[in-house]
GROMACS .gro file of C-alpha atoms in nm:
model
  252
    1MET     CA    1   7.744   9.787   9.072
    2MET     CA    2   7.469   9.504   9.036
    3HIS     CA    3   7.283   9.672   9.347
    4ALA     CA    4   7.280  10.026   9.155
    5VAL     CA    5   7.172   9.877   8.821
    6TRP     CA    6   6.901   9.720   8.985
    7LEU     CA    7   6.800  10.015   9.206
    8GLY     CA    8   6.804  10.215   8.876
    9LEU     CA    9   6.575  10.015   8.702
   10SER     CA   10   6.357   9.965   8.993
   11SER     CA   11   6.327  10.331   9.041
   12LEU     CA   12   6.239  10.387   8.672
   13LEU     CA   13   5.986  10.094   8.666
   14LYS     CA   14   5.812  10.263   9.023
   15TYR     CA   15   5.793  10.610   8.869
   16TYR     CA   16   5.729  10.528   8.492
   17PRO     CA   17   5.552  10.173   8.484
   18SER     CA   18   5.467  10.229   8.160
   19LEU     CA   19   5.828  10.166   8.037
   20LYS     CA   20   5.741   9.806   8.166
   21VAL     CA   21   5.691   9.556   7.853
   22ASP     CA   22   5.437   9.303   7.898
   23GLU     CA   23   5.593   8.995   7.785
   24GLU     CA   24   5.907   9.073   8.006
   25PRO     CA   25   5.922   8.906   8.363
   26ALA     CA   26   5.856   9.098   8.644
   27LEU     CA   27   6.201   9.258   8.781
   28ALA     CA   28   6.351   9.089   9.095
   29ALA     CA   29   6.244   9.213   9.409
   30SER     CA   30   6.614   9.257   9.571
   31ALA     CA   31   6.940   9.309   9.451
   32GLY     CA   32   7.059   8.962   9.517
   33GLU     CA   33   6.767   8.822   9.353
   34PHE     CA   34   6.841   9.031   9.058
   35ARG     CA   35   7.221   8.919   9.049
   36ARG     CA   36   7.110   8.557   9.033
   37ASP     CA   37   6.881   8.622   8.747
   38ALA     CA   38   7.105   8.864   8.546
   39VAL     CA   39   7.413   8.600   8.563
   40GLU     CA   40   7.133   8.366   8.444
   41LEU     CA   41   7.068   8.555   8.154
   42MET     CA   42   7.412   8.628   8.072
   43ARG     CA   43   7.487   8.248   8.087
   44LYS     CA   44   7.243   8.198   7.788
   45ASP     CA   45   7.398   8.498   7.603
   46GLY     CA   46   7.605   8.374   7.350
   47GLY     CA   47   7.804   8.704   7.277
   48TYR     CA   48   7.878   8.736   7.647
   49ARG     CA   49   8.001   8.362   7.675
   50GLU     CA   50   8.234   8.443   7.369
   51ALA     CA   51   8.361   8.732   7.534
   52VAL     CA   52   8.443   8.572   7.842
   53LEU     CA   53   8.616   8.277   7.632
   54ASN     CA   54   8.810   8.523   7.461
   55GLN     CA   55   8.932   8.709   7.789
   56LEU     CA   56   9.017   8.364   7.914
   57GLN     CA   57   9.234   8.257   7.620
   58LEU     CA   58   9.408   8.602   7.654
   59TRP     CA   59   9.475   8.535   8.029
   60LEU     CA   60   9.633   8.200   7.944
   61SER     CA   61   9.860   8.361   7.654
   62VAL     CA   62  10.028   8.621   7.849
   63ASP     CA   63  10.331   8.636   8.096
   64CYS     CA   64  10.207   8.542   8.427
   65ASP     CA   65  10.341   8.833   8.591
   66LEU     CA   66  10.122   9.076   8.406
   67LEU     CA   67   9.775   8.883   8.511
   68PHE     CA   68   9.784   9.064   8.845
   69GLY     CA   69   9.814   9.420   8.689
   70LEU     CA   70   9.486   9.328   8.486
   71GLU     CA   71   9.184   9.500   8.690
   72ASP     CA   72   8.969   9.235   8.589
   73PHE     CA   73   9.159   8.945   8.669
   74PHE     CA   74   9.263   9.103   8.995
   75VAL     CA   75   8.915   9.115   9.121
   76LEU     CA   76   8.854   8.746   9.065
   77PRO     CA   77   8.805   8.510   9.368
   78PRO     CA   78   9.090   8.410   9.487
   79SER     CA   79   8.999   8.016   9.398
   80LEU     CA   80   8.940   8.123   9.019
   81GLN     CA   81   9.264   8.324   9.009
   82SER     CA   82   9.458   7.995   9.124
   83VAL     CA   83   9.288   7.799   8.853
   84VAL     CA   84   9.389   8.057   8.583
   85VAL     CA   85   9.755   8.103   8.716
   86ASP     CA   86   9.790   7.719   8.721
   87LEU     CA   87   9.692   7.684   8.375
   88ASN     CA   88   9.874   7.990   8.240
   89GLN     CA   89  10.201   7.852   8.393
   90GLN     CA   90  10.136   7.508   8.238
   91VAL     CA   91  10.075   7.662   7.893
   92GLN     CA   92  10.374   7.921   7.914
   93LEU     CA   93  10.598   7.614   8.021
   94GLY     CA   94  10.444   7.388   7.734
   95GLY     CA   95  10.292   7.137   7.966
   96ALA     CA   96   9.958   7.234   7.832
   97ASP     CA   97   9.852   7.248   7.459
   98PRO     CA   98   9.648   7.574   7.461
   99SER     CA   99   9.405   7.419   7.190
  100LEU     CA  100   9.319   7.126   7.443
  101VAL     CA  101   9.207   7.343   7.732
  102ASP     CA  102   8.833   7.289   7.825
  103TYR     CA  103   8.745   7.642   7.784
  104GLU     CA  104   8.371   7.588   7.813
  105GLU     CA  105   8.435   7.445   8.169
  106LEU     CA  106   8.658   7.757   8.236
  107VAL     CA  107   8.362   7.985   8.141
  108GLU     CA  108   8.137   7.804   8.377
  109LEU     CA  109   8.373   7.814   8.652
  110TYR     CA  110   8.387   8.221   8.582
  111MET     CA  111   8.001   8.233   8.564
  112LYS     CA  112   7.987   8.064   8.899
  113SER     CA  113   8.271   8.314   9.052
  114LEU     CA  114   7.988   8.593   8.990
  115LEU     CA  115   7.765   8.439   9.238
  116GLU     CA  116   8.021   8.343   9.520
  117GLU     CA  117   8.017   8.541   9.811
  118GLN     CA  118   8.328   8.651   9.948
  119GLU     CA  119   8.431   8.811  10.288
  120ASP     CA  120   8.689   9.071  10.410
  121SER     CA  121   8.710   9.184  10.776
  122GLY     CA  122   8.395   9.074  10.847
  123LYS     CA  123   8.223   9.226  10.529
  124LYS     CA  124   8.022   9.001  10.286
  125PHE     CA  125   8.059   9.093   9.916
  126PHE     CA  126   8.029   8.980   9.573
  127MET     CA  127   8.282   9.012   9.292
  128PRO     CA  128   8.254   9.334   9.142
  129LEU     CA  129   8.141   9.347   8.789
  130GLY     CA  130   8.403   9.377   8.516
  131GLU     CA  131   8.354   9.543   8.189
  132LEU     CA  132   8.224   9.252   7.987
  133GLU     CA  133   7.956   9.184   8.268
  134LEU     CA  134   7.848   9.570   8.260
  135ASP     CA  135   7.802   9.576   7.863
  136ALA     CA  136   7.621   9.240   7.880
  137LEU     CA  137   7.376   9.389   8.142
  138CYS     CA  138   7.347   9.683   7.950
  139ARG     CA  139   7.267   9.494   7.604
  140ILE     CA  140   7.016   9.250   7.799
  141TYR     CA  141   6.845   9.532   7.980
  142LYS     CA  142   6.864   9.785   7.703
  143ILE     CA  143   7.077  10.032   7.901
  144ARG     CA  144   7.344  10.247   7.710
  145LEU     CA  145   7.710  10.247   7.877
  146GLN     CA  146   8.023  10.403   7.757
  147VAL     CA  147   8.262  10.107   7.746
  148ILE     CA  148   8.601  10.227   7.717
  149LYS     CA  149   8.713  10.383   8.035
  150THR     CA  150   8.925  10.688   8.081
  151GLU     CA  151   9.181  10.497   8.218
  152SER     CA  152   9.214  10.272   7.889
  153LEU     CA  153   9.332  10.592   7.720
  154GLU     CA  154   9.567  10.691   8.010
  155LEU     CA  155   9.725  10.358   8.025
  156ILE     CA  156   9.788  10.335   7.623
  157ALA     CA  157   9.899  10.701   7.601
  158GLU     CA  158  10.156  10.636   7.874
  159GLY     CA  159  10.274  10.298   7.742
  160SER     CA  160  10.299  10.444   7.379
  161ARG     CA  161  10.478  10.747   7.508
  162ARG     CA  162  10.745  10.521   7.702
  163MET     CA  163  10.783  10.289   7.385
  164GLN     CA  164  10.870  10.609   7.151
  165ASP     CA  165  11.095  10.744   7.408
  166VAL     CA  166  10.860  11.059   7.432
  167SER     CA  167  10.893  11.275   7.721
  168PRO     CA  168  10.645  11.309   7.992
  169GLU     CA  169  10.573  11.681   7.890
  170ASP     CA  170  10.459  11.567   7.536
  171GLU     CA  171  10.250  11.300   7.669
  172GLU     CA  172   9.953  11.500   7.592
  173HIS     CA  173  10.021  11.487   7.246
  174VAL     CA  174  10.029  11.136   7.258
  175LYS     CA  175   9.663  11.131   7.423
  176ARG     CA  176   9.555  11.353   7.131
  177SER     CA  177   9.712  11.105   6.880
  178VAL     CA  178   9.554  10.791   7.056
  179ALA     CA  179   9.214  10.930   7.128
  180PRO     CA  180   9.053  10.927   6.781
  181ALA     CA  181   9.178  10.593   6.731
  182LEU     CA  182   9.003  10.469   7.028
  183LYS     CA  183   8.685  10.622   6.975
  184GLU     CA  184   8.704  10.530   6.587
  185LEU     CA  185   8.764  10.151   6.711
  186GLU     CA  186   8.475  10.169   6.956
  187GLU     CA  187   8.216  10.335   6.692
  188LYS     CA  188   8.326  10.061   6.425
  189SER     CA  189   8.315   9.762   6.659
  190SER     CA  190   8.006   9.544   6.585
  191CYS     CA  191   7.995   9.501   6.978
  192SER     CA  192   8.168   9.675   7.273
  193GLU     CA  193   8.344   9.348   7.373
  194ASP     CA  194   8.525   9.331   7.025
  195ALA     CA  195   8.658   9.704   7.135
  196ARG     CA  196   8.765   9.629   7.499
  197GLU     CA  197   8.947   9.310   7.372
  198ALA     CA  198   9.151   9.510   7.122
  199VAL     CA  199   9.207   9.790   7.383
  200ASP     CA  200   9.334   9.497   7.617
  201THR     CA  201   9.563   9.319   7.382
  202VAL     CA  202   9.725   9.663   7.266
  203LEU     CA  203   9.794   9.725   7.640
  204LEU     CA  204   9.962   9.403   7.679
  205TYR     CA  205  10.180   9.439   7.370
  206LEU     CA  206  10.279   9.759   7.549
  207ASN     CA  207  10.346   9.632   7.861
  208ASN     CA  208  10.561   9.319   7.720
  209ILE     CA  209  10.782   9.587   7.529
  210LEU     CA  210  10.836   9.813   7.838
  211ASP     CA  211  10.898   9.518   8.052
  212SER     CA  212  11.133   9.341   7.812
  213ARG     CA  213  11.310   9.639   7.641
  214ASP     CA  214  11.596   9.443   7.517
  215ASP     CA  215  11.401   9.169   7.398
  216HIS     CA  216  11.315   9.249   7.030
  217LYS     CA  217  11.069   8.938   7.005
  218PHE     CA  218  10.811   9.144   7.149
  219ARG     CA  219  10.845   9.450   6.907
  220SER     CA  220  10.753   9.241   6.613
  221ILE     CA  221  10.411   9.101   6.577
  222ARG     CA  222  10.302   8.872   6.283
  223ALA     CA  223  10.014   9.036   6.116
  224GLY     CA  224   9.886   8.712   5.998
  225ASN     CA  225   9.903   8.558   6.359
  226ALA     CA  226   9.545   8.400   6.444
  227GLY     CA  227   9.534   8.541   6.767
  228PHE     CA  228   9.631   8.891   6.661
  229GLN     CA  229   9.357   8.880   6.384
  230ARG     CA  230   9.110   8.742   6.616
  231ARG     CA  231   9.194   9.001   6.872
  232VAL     CA  232   9.290   9.330   6.697
  233GLY     CA  233   9.361   9.289   6.319
  234LYS     CA  234   9.012   9.176   6.181
  235LYS     CA  235   8.844   9.460   6.395
  236GLU     CA  236   8.782   9.793   6.211
  237GLY     CA  237   8.992  10.042   6.373
  238GLY     CA  238   9.230   9.770   6.516
  239CYS     CA  239   9.548   9.827   6.330
  240ASP     CA  240   9.492  10.204   6.348
  241LEU     CA  241   9.498  10.165   6.716
  242MET     CA  242   9.830  10.010   6.674
  243ALA     CA  243   9.971  10.214   6.452
  244SER     CA  244   9.835  10.514   6.693
  245VAL     CA  245  10.064  10.402   6.970
  246GLY     CA  246  10.397  10.372   6.757
  247PHE     CA  247  10.356  10.020   6.575
  248THR     CA  248  10.426  10.023   6.220
  249ARG     CA  249  10.354   9.752   5.939
  250GLU     CA  250  10.620   9.649   5.749
  251THR     CA  251  10.620   9.407   5.444
  252VAL     CA  252  10.880   9.126   5.457
   0.00000   0.00000   0.00000
């Protein structure tokens, strides 16, 4: 994907040189150089660093079994996966205080992994870009990108259908209920990382319920919980998305 972005920008500047802004540095001569330049720009981008930090906090807060079901975690280099899994297990077992985790160091490890060359069956490759990276690239290089994938709608609709015991035949109805809430969330979010974070969090809530149907603790979420407020509650459209998948707000 990084190669595709570089190739697209190179072609635009080749055929439409007037698009080049004088004060901007020259585009890298190769996809490899472009990756290094782009990662350095993302490292300096406060919004991107905060989004990565929030993602890491989320990974440490969920059940370890769910981690490998998350696409952006699954594609990490094995070395970084091991670090996150070890920390997750320490946090979940009470052996580590989440507030004392050095997240800035974790963010740096994550950034370094973007430049870590991997090898499979004799072929070398880099870690595929996640949506956080794609969004940061689009912001930095002023490219427009649709952030919430169709698969997010599919996953949320499927989880909502199963949680509410709706038949597979009625899944299209569930999709029609969820889609407007997803669209509203994306439109109202101050940045697309916020929308992505809220979607991922709601998916985790649904998965927790579906994986532990007899454990009622997953069916109740404290609206005042700091983590919930940061990831979903304070985002415009976040609570509406929760309602669209079947959660109801109750006053105790």
